[in-house]
CSV table of C-alpha atoms and ligand atoms in Angstrom, one decimal:
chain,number,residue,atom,x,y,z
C,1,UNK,CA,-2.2,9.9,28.0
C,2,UNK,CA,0.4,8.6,25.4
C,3,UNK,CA,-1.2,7.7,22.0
C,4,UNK,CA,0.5,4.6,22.2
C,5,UNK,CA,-0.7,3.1,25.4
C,6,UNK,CA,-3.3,0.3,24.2
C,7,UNK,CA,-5.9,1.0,26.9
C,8,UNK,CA,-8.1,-1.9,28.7
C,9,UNK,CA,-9.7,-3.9,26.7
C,10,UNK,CA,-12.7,-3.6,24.7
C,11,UNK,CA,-16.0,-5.4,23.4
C,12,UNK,CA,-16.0,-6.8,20.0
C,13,UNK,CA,-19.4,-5.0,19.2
C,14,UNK,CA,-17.7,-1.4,19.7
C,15,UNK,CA,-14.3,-2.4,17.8
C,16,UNK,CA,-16.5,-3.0,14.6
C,17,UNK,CA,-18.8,0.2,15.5
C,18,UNK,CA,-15.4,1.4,15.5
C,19,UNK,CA,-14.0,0.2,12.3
C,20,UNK,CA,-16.8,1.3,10.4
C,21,UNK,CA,-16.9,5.1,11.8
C,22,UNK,CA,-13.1,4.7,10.9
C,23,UNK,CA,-13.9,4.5,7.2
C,24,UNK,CA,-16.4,6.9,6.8
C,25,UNK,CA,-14.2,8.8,4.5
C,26,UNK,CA,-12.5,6.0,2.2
C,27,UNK,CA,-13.4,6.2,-1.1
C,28,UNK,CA,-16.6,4.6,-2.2
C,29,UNK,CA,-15.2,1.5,-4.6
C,30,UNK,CA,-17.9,-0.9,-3.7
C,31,UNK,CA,-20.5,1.5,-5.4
C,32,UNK,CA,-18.0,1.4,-8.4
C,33,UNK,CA,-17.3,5.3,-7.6
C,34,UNK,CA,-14.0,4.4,-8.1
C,35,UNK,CA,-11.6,4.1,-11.1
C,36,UNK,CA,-8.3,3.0,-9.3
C,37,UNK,CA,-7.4,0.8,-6.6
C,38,UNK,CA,-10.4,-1.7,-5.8
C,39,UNK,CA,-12.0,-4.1,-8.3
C,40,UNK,CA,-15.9,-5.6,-8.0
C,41,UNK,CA,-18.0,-7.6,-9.9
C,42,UNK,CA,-20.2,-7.4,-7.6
C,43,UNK,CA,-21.4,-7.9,-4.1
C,44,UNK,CA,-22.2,-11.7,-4.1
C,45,UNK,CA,-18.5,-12.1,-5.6
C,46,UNK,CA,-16.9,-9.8,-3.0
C,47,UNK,CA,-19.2,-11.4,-0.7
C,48,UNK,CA,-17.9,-15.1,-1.5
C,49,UNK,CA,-13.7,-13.7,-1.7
C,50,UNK,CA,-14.0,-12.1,2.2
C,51,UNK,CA,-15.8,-15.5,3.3
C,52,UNK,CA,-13.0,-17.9,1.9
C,53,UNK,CA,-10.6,-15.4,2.7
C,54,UNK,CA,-11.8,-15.1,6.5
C,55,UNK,CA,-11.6,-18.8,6.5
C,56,UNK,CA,-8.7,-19.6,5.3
C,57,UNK,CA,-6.5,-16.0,7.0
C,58,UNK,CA,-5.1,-17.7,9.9
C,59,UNK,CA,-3.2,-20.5,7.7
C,60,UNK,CA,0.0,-20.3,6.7
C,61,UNK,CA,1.6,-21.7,3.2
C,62,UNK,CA,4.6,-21.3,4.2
C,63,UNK,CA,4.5,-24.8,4.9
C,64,UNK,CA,2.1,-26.3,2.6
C,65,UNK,CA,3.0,-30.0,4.1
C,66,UNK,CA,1.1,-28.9,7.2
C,67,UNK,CA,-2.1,-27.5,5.4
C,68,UNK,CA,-2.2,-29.5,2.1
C,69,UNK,CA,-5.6,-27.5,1.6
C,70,UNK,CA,-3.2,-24.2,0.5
C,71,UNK,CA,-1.2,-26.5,-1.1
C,72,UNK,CA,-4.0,-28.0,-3.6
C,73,UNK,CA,-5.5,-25.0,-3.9
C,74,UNK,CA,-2.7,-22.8,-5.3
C,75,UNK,CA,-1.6,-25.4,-7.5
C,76,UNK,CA,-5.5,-25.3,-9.0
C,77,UNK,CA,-4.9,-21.0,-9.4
C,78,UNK,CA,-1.6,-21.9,-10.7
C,79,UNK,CA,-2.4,-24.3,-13.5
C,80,UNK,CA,-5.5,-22.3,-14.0
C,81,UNK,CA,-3.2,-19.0,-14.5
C,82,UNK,CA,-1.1,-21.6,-16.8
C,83,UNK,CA,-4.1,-22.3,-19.2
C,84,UNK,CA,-4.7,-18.7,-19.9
C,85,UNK,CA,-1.5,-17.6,-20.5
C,86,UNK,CA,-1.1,-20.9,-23.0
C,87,UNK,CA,1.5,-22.7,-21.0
C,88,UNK,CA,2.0,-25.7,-21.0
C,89,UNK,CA,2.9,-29.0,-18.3
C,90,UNK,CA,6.4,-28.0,-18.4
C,91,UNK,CA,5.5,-24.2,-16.8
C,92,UNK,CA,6.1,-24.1,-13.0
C,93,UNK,CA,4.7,-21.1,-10.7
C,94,UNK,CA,3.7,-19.9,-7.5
C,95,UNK,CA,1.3,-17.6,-6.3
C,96,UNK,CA,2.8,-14.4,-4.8
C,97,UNK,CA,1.0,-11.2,-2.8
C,98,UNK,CA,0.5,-9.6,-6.2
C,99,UNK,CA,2.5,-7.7,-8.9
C,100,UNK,CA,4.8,-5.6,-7.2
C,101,UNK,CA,5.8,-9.1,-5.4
C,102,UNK,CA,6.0,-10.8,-9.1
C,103,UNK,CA,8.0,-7.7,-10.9
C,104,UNK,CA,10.8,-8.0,-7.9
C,105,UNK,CA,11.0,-11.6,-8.0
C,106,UNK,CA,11.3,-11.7,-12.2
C,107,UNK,CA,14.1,-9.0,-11.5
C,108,UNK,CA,16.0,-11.5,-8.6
C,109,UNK,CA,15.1,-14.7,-11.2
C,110,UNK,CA,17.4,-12.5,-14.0
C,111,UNK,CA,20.1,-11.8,-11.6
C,112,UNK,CA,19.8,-15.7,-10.5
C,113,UNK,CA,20.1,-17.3,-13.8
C,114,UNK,CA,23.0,-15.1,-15.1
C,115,UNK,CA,25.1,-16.2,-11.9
C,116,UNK,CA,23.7,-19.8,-11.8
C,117,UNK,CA,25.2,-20.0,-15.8
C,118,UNK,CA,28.1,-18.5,-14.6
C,119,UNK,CA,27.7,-15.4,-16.7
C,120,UNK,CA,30.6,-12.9,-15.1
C,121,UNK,CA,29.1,-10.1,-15.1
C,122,UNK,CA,30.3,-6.8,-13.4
C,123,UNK,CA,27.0,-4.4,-13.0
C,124,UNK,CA,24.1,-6.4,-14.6
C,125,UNK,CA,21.4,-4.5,-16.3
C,126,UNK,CA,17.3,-4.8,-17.5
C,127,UNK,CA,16.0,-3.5,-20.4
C,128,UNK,CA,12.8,-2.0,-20.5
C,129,UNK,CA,10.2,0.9,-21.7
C,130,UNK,CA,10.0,3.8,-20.0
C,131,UNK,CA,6.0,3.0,-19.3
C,132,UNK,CA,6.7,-0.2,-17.4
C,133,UNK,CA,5.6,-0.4,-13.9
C,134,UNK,CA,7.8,1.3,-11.1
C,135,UNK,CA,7.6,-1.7,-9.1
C,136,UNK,CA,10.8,-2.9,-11.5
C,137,UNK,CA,12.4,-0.3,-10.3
C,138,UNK,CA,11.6,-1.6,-6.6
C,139,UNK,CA,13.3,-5.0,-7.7
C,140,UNK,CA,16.6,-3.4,-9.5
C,141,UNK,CA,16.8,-1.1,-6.6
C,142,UNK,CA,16.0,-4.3,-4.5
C,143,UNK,CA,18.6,-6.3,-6.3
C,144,UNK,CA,21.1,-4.1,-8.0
C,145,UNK,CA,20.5,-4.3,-11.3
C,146,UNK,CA,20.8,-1.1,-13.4
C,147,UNK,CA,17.7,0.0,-15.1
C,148,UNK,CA,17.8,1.3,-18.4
C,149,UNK,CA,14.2,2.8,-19.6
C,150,UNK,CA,14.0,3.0,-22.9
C,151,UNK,CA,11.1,6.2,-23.9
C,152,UNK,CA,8.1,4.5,-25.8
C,153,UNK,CA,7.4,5.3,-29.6
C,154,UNK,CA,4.5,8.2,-30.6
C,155,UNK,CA,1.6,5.2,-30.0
C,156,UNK,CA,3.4,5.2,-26.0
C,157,UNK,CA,4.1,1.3,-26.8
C,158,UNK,CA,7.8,0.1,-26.4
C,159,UNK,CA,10.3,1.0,-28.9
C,160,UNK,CA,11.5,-2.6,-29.8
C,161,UNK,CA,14.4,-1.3,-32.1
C,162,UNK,CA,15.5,1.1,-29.5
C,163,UNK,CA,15.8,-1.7,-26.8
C,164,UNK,CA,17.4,-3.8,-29.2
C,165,UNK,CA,20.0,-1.0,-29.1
C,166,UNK,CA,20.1,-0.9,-25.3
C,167,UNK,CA,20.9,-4.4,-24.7
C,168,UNK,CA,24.6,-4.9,-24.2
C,169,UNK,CA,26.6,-8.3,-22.3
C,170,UNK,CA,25.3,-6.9,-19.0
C,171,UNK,CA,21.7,-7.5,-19.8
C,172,UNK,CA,19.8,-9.9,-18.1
C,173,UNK,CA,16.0,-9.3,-18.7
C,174,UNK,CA,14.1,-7.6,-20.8
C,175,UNK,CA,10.0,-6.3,-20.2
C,176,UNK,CA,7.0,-5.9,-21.9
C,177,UNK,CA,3.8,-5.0,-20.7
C,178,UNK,CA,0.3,-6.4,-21.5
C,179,UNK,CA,-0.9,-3.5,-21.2
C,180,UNK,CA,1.1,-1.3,-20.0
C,181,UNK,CA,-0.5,0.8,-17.0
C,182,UNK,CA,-0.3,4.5,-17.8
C,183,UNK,CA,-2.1,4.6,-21.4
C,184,UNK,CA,-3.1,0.5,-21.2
C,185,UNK,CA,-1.5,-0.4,-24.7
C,186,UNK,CA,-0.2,-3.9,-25.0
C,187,UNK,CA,3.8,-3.6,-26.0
C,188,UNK,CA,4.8,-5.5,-29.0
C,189,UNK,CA,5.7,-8.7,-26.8
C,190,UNK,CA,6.8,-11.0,-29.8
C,191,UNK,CA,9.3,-8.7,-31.1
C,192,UNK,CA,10.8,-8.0,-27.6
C,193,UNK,CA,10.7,-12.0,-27.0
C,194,UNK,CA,12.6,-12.4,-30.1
C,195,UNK,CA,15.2,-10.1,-28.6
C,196,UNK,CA,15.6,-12.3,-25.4
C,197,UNK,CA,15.6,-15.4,-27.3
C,198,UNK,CA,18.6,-14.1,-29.6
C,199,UNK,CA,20.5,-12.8,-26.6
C,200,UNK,CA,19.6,-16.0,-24.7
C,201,UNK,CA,18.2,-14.0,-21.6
C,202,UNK,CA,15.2,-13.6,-19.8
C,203,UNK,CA,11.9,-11.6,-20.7
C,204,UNK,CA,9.4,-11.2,-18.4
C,205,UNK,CA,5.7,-10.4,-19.8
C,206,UNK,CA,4.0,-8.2,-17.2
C,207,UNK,CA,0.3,-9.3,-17.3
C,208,UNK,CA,-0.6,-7.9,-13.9
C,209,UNK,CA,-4.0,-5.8,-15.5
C,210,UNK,CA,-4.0,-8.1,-18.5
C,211,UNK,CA,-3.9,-11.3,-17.8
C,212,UNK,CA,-7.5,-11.9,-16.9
C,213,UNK,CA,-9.0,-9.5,-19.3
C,214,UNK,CA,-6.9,-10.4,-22.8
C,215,UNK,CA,-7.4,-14.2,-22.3
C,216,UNK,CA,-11.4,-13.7,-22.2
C,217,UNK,CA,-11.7,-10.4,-25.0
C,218,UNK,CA,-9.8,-13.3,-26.8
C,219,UNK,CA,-12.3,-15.8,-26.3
C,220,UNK,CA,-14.9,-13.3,-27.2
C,221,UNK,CA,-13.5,-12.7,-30.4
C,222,UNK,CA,-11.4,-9.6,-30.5
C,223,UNK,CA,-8.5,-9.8,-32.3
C,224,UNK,CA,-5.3,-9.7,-29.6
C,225,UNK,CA,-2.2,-10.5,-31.4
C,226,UNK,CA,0.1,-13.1,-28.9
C,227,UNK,CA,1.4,-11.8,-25.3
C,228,UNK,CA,2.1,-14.8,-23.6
C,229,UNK,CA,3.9,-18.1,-23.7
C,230,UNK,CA,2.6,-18.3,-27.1
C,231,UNK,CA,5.8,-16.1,-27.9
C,232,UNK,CA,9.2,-17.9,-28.2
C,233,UNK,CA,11.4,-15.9,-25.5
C,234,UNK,CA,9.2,-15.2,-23.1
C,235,UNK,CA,10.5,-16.7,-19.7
C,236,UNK,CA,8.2,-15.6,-17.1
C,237,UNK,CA,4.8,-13.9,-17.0
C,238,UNK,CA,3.2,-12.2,-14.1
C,239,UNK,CA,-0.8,-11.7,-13.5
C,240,UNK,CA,-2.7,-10.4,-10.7
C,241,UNK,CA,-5.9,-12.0,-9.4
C,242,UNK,CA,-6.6,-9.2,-6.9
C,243,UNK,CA,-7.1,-7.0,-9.8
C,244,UNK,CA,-9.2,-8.6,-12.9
C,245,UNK,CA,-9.1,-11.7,-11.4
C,246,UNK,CA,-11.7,-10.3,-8.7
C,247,UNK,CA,-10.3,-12.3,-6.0
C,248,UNK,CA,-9.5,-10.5,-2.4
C,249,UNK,CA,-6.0,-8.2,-2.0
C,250,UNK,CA,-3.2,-9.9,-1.7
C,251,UNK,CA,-3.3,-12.3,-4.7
C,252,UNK,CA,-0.9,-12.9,-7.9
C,253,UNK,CA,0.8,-15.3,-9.9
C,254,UNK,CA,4.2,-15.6,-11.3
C,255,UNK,CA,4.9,-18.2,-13.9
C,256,UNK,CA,7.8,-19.3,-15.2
C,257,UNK,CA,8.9,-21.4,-18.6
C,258,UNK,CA,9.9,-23.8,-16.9
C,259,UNK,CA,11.4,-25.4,-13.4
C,260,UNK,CA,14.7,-24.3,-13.8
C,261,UNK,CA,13.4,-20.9,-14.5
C,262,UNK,CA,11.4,-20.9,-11.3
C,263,UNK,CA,14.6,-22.4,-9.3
C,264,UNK,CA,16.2,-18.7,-9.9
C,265,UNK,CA,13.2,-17.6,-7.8
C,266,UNK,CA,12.8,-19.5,-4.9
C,267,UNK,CA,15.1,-19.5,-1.4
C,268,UNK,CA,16.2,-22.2,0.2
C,269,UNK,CA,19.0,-22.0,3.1
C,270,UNK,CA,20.0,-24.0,6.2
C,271,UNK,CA,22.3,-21.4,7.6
C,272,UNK,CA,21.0,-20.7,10.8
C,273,UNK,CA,19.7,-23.1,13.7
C,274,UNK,CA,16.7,-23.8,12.8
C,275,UNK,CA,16.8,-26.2,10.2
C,276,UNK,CA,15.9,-26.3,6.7
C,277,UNK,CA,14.2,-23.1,5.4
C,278,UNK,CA,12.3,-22.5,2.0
C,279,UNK,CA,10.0,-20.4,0.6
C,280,UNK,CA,8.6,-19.8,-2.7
C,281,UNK,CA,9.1,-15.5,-2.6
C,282,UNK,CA,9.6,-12.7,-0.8
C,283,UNK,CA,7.1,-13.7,2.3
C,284,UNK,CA,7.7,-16.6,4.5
C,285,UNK,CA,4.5,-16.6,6.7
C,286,UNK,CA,2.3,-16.1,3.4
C,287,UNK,CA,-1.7,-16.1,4.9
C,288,UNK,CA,-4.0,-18.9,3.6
C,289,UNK,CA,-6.7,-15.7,3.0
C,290,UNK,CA,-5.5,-14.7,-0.6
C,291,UNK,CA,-5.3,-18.5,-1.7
C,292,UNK,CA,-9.1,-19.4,-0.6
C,293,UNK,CA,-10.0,-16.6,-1.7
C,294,UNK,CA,-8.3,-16.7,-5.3
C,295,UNK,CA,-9.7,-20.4,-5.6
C,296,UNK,CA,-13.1,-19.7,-4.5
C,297,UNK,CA,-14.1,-16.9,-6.4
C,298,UNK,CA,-12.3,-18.2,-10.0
C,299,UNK,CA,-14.9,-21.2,-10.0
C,300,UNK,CA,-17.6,-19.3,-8.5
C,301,UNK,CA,-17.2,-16.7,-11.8
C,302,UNK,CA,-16.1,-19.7,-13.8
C,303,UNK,CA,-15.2,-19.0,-17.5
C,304,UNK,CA,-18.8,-17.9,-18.3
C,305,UNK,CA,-18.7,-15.5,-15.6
C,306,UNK,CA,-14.8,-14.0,-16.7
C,307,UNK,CA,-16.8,-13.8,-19.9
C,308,UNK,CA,-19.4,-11.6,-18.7
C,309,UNK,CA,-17.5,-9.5,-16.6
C,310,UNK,CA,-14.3,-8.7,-18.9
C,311,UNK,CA,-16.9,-7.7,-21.9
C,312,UNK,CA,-19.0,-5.2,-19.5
C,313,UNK,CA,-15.5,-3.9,-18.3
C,314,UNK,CA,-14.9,-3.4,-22.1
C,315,UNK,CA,-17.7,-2.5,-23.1
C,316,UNK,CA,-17.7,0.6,-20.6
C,317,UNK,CA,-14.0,1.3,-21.7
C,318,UNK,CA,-15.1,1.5,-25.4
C,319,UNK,CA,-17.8,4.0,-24.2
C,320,UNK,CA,-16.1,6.4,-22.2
C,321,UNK,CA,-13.5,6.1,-25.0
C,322,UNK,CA,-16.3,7.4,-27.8
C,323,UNK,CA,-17.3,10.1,-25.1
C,324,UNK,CA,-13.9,11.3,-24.9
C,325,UNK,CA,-13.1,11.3,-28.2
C,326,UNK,CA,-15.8,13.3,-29.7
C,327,UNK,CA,-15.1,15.5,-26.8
C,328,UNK,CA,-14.3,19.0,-27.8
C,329,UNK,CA,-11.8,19.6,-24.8
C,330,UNK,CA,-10.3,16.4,-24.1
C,331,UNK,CA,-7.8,14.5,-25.6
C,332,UNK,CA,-7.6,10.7,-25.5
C,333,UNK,CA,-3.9,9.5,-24.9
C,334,UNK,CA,-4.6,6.2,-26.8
C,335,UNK,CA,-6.7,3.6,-28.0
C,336,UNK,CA,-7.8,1.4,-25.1
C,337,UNK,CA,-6.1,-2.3,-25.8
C,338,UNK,CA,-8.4,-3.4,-22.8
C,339,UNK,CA,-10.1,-1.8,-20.2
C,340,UNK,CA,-7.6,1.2,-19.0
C,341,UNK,CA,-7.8,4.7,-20.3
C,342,UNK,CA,-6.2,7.8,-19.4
C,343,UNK,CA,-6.9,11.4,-20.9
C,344,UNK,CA,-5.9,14.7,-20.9
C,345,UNK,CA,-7.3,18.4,-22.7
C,346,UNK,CA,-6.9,19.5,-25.5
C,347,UNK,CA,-5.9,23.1,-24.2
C,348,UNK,CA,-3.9,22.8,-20.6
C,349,UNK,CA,-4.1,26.6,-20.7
C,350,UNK,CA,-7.5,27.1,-20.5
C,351,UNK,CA,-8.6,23.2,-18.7
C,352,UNK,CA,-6.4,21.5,-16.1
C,353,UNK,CA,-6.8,18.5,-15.9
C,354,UNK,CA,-5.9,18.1,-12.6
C,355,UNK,CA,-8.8,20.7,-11.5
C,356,UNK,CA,-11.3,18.6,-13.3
C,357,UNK,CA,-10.2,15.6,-11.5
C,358,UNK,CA,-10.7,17.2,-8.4
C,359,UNK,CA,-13.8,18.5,-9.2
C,360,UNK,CA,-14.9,14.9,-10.0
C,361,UNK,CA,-13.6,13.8,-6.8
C,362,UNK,CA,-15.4,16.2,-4.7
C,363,UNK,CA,-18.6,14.8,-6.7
C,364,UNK,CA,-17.8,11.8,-5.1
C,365,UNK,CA,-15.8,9.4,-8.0
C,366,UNK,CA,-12.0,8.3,-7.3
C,367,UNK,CA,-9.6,8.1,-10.2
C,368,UNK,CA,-6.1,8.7,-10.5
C,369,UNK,CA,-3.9,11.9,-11.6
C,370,UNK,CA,-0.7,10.9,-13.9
C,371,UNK,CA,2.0,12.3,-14.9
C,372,UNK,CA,3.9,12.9,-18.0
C,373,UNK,CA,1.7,13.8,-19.5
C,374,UNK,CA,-0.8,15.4,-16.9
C,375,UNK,CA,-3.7,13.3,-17.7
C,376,UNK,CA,-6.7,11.2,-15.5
C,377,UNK,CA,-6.2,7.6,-15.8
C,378,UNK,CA,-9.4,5.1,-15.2
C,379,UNK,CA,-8.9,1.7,-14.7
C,380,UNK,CA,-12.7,0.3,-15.4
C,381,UNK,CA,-13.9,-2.9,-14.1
C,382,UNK,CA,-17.3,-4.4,-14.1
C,383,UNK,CA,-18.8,-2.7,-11.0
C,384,UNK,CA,-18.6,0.8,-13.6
C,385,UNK,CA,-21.6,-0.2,-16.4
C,386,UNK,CA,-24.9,1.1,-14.6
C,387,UNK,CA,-22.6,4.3,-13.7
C,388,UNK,CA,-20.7,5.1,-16.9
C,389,UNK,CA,-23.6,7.7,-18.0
C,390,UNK,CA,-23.5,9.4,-14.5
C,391,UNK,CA,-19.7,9.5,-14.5
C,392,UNK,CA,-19.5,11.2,-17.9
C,393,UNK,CA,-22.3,13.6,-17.0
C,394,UNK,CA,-20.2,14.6,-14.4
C,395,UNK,CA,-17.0,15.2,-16.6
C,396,UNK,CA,-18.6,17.3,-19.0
C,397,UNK,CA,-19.5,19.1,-15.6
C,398,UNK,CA,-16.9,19.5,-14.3
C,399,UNK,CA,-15.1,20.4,-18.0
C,400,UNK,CA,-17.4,23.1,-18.1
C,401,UNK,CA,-16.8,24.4,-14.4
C,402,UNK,CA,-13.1,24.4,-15.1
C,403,UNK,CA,-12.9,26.1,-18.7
C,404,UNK,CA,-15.7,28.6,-17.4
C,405,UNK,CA,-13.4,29.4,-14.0
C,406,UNK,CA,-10.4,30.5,-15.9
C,407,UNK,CA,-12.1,31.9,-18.7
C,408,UNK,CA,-10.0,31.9,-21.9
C,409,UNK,CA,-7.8,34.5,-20.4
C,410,UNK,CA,-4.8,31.6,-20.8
C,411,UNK,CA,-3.1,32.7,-17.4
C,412,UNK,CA,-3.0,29.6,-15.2
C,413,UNK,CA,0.0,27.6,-15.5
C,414,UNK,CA,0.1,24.8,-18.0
C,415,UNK,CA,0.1,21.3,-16.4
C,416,UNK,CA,2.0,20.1,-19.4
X,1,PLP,C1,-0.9,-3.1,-10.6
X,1,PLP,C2,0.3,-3.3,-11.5
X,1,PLP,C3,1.5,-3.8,-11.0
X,1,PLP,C4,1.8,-3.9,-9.5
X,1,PLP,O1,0.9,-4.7,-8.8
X,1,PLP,P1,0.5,-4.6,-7.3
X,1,PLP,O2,-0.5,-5.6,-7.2
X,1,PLP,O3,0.0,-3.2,-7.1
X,1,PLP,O4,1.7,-4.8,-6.5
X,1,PLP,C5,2.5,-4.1,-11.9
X,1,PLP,N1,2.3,-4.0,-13.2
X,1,PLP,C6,1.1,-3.5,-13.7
X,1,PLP,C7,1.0,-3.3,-15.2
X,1,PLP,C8,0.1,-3.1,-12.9
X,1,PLP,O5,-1.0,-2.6,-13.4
């Protein structure tokens, strides 16, 4: 039989039995076994996002005229968004399918705006730090805009003087990154502001792990210096609900300065025979799922609730951070400016780092392997605090099991 013939039909009972045997083997991130991927502060918030979400996934925002619901709902994330990122009523957004969506559409917006003020530009460029996220790449390869990474400074922030250098009459955006992914330091996003605003271009803020979890260690007290519209230059600002934000997959925000700003985003066209067409990104059907969901579960948490669950997520950052630290075999690649760490060893010649992350992975955790440097990169969430002490047992396990495997013979291949 071919594999692609669909068969009779069958009962609904047996195509769940079905699903579920089908995942059997997917990684365990409801039990917060994972560091990577999936997000959960737990199961009467995951519990309320799939509900909304399963209500709402057969409407379409495409057309928010016919389902005002969607409409009214993502202007409530969007204003929401606004607040934390200090805004104000002259910022315009839209919520998009998360941050790859966002980083391409901030890439298009800097294209846009250089041909709407008639710029004349022959190979437009964007400036940014070699740790940004490679969904920019996505949007210049997307959009033909060179990119020019710039290698971060010793602390793996951005090099602001070095941009400054890179910038020439072709450049049309600039990036920071609050935080950045790979090491999860927060770039200096005034100074590379102050760069757009002198050039008179834009500067997009990537908040897609931040946003959430700044704007509440801020309200808690620790001390965060400015990464958002707070900064004079920054144009646009993307953050991602489906990752701190707790809501289901498929959820982000993109906000703009202001409307004009927002205008280089958005398509419009009535070249075809169906009429006028718009949409506000990359989509057009866009499900109502994500936009339930993102509503719901924001004032279900509430601001006491982001409270709570950003300062566990920091608090077990901070903790595997002293563990690794005092470790005698591991190296720490920087000081966490939130809640994502990544580490590597001290010695690559006598502890991979890539064998200890399998090890921990056949023990049943998920986490990420990175590169350059080889190192294991956690992003921790508030589903990790009852397990931190387990996890970190398990490391100085599996450290052990590596370092005793290889001896101190030094003949395995460095991973560095
Ligand atoms: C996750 C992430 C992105 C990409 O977002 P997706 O939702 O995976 O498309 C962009 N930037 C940063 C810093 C991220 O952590």
């Amino acid at each position: 039989m071919p594999i692609a013939n669909l068969g009779p039909g069958q009962t609904a009972p047996n195509i769940l039995d079905h699903l579920e045997s089908l995942r059997t083997k997917d990684v365990r991130w409801r039990d917060g076994r994972c560091f990577t991927l999936a997000y959960s502060a737990g199961p009467d918030v995951l519990a309320l996002a799939e509900e909304s979400y399963r209500r709402f996934s057969g409407e379409n925002a495409l057309n928010t005229s016919a389902f005002p619901s969607l409409r009214d709902m993502q202007q409530e994330v969007v204003d929401v968004v606004t607040s934390w990122t200090h805004g104000d009523d002259i910022t315009a957004g839209f919520m998009t399918s998360g941050g790859t969506e966002s980083l391409v559409l901030a890439v298009r917006a800097a294209r846009k705006r250089a041909e709407r003020e008639g710029r004349n530009l022959t190979r437009m460029n964007m400036v940014l730090p070699s740790s940004a996220h490679a969904a920019f790449e996505k949007g210049a390869d997307y959009f033909d805009v060179e990119s020019r990474r710039v290698p971060v400074g010793a602390d793996w922030k951005a090099d602001v003087e070095a941009m400054r250098n890179a910038c020439d009459d072709e450049t049309v955006l600039i990036v920071g990154s609050a935080p950045q992914y790979p090491q999860g330091v927060i770039d200096p996003i005034a100074s590379i502001a102050k760069i757009a605003a002198d050039r008179n271009i834009n500067c997009h803020v990537d908040a897609c792990m931040g946003g959430v979890t700044l704007t509440y260690l801020e309200r808690l007290g620790e001390p965060i210096a400015p990464w958002d519209f707070r900064c004079d230059g920054v144009t646009s600002i993307s953050v991602d609900l489906h990752k701190y934000g707790y809501t289901s997959k498929g959820s982000g925000v993109l906000l703009h300065r202001n409307k004009t700003l927002r205008s280089d985003q958005t398509f419009i066209t009535d070249n075809w025979l169906g009429g006028m067409y718009g949409s506000s990104g990359i989509l057009g059907t866009k499900s109502g799922g994500p936009i339930a969901s993102s509503w719901a579960v924001m004032h279900y948490l509430g601001d006491n609730g982001y409270e709570r669950v950003t300062q566990s997520a920091r608090q077990s950052t901070m903790r595997i951070y002293e563990h690794l630290n005092a470790h005698p075999d591991l190296v720490v690649r920087a000081l966490p400016d939130s809640t994502l760490i990544s580490f590597g060893t001290q010695d690559p010649n006598r502890h991979d780092v890539f064998a200890i992350a399998d090890h921990l992975i056949s023990a049943g955790w998920y986490l990420d392997k990175q590169t350059p440097p080889a190192s294991i990169h956690l992003t921790v969430n508030a589903i990790h605090e009852p397990l931190i002490e387990e996890f970190l047992a398990d490391l100085d396990r599996a450290v052990q099991q590596v370092g005793s495997l290889k001896g101190s013979s030094g003949s395995y291949a460095t991973t560095e």
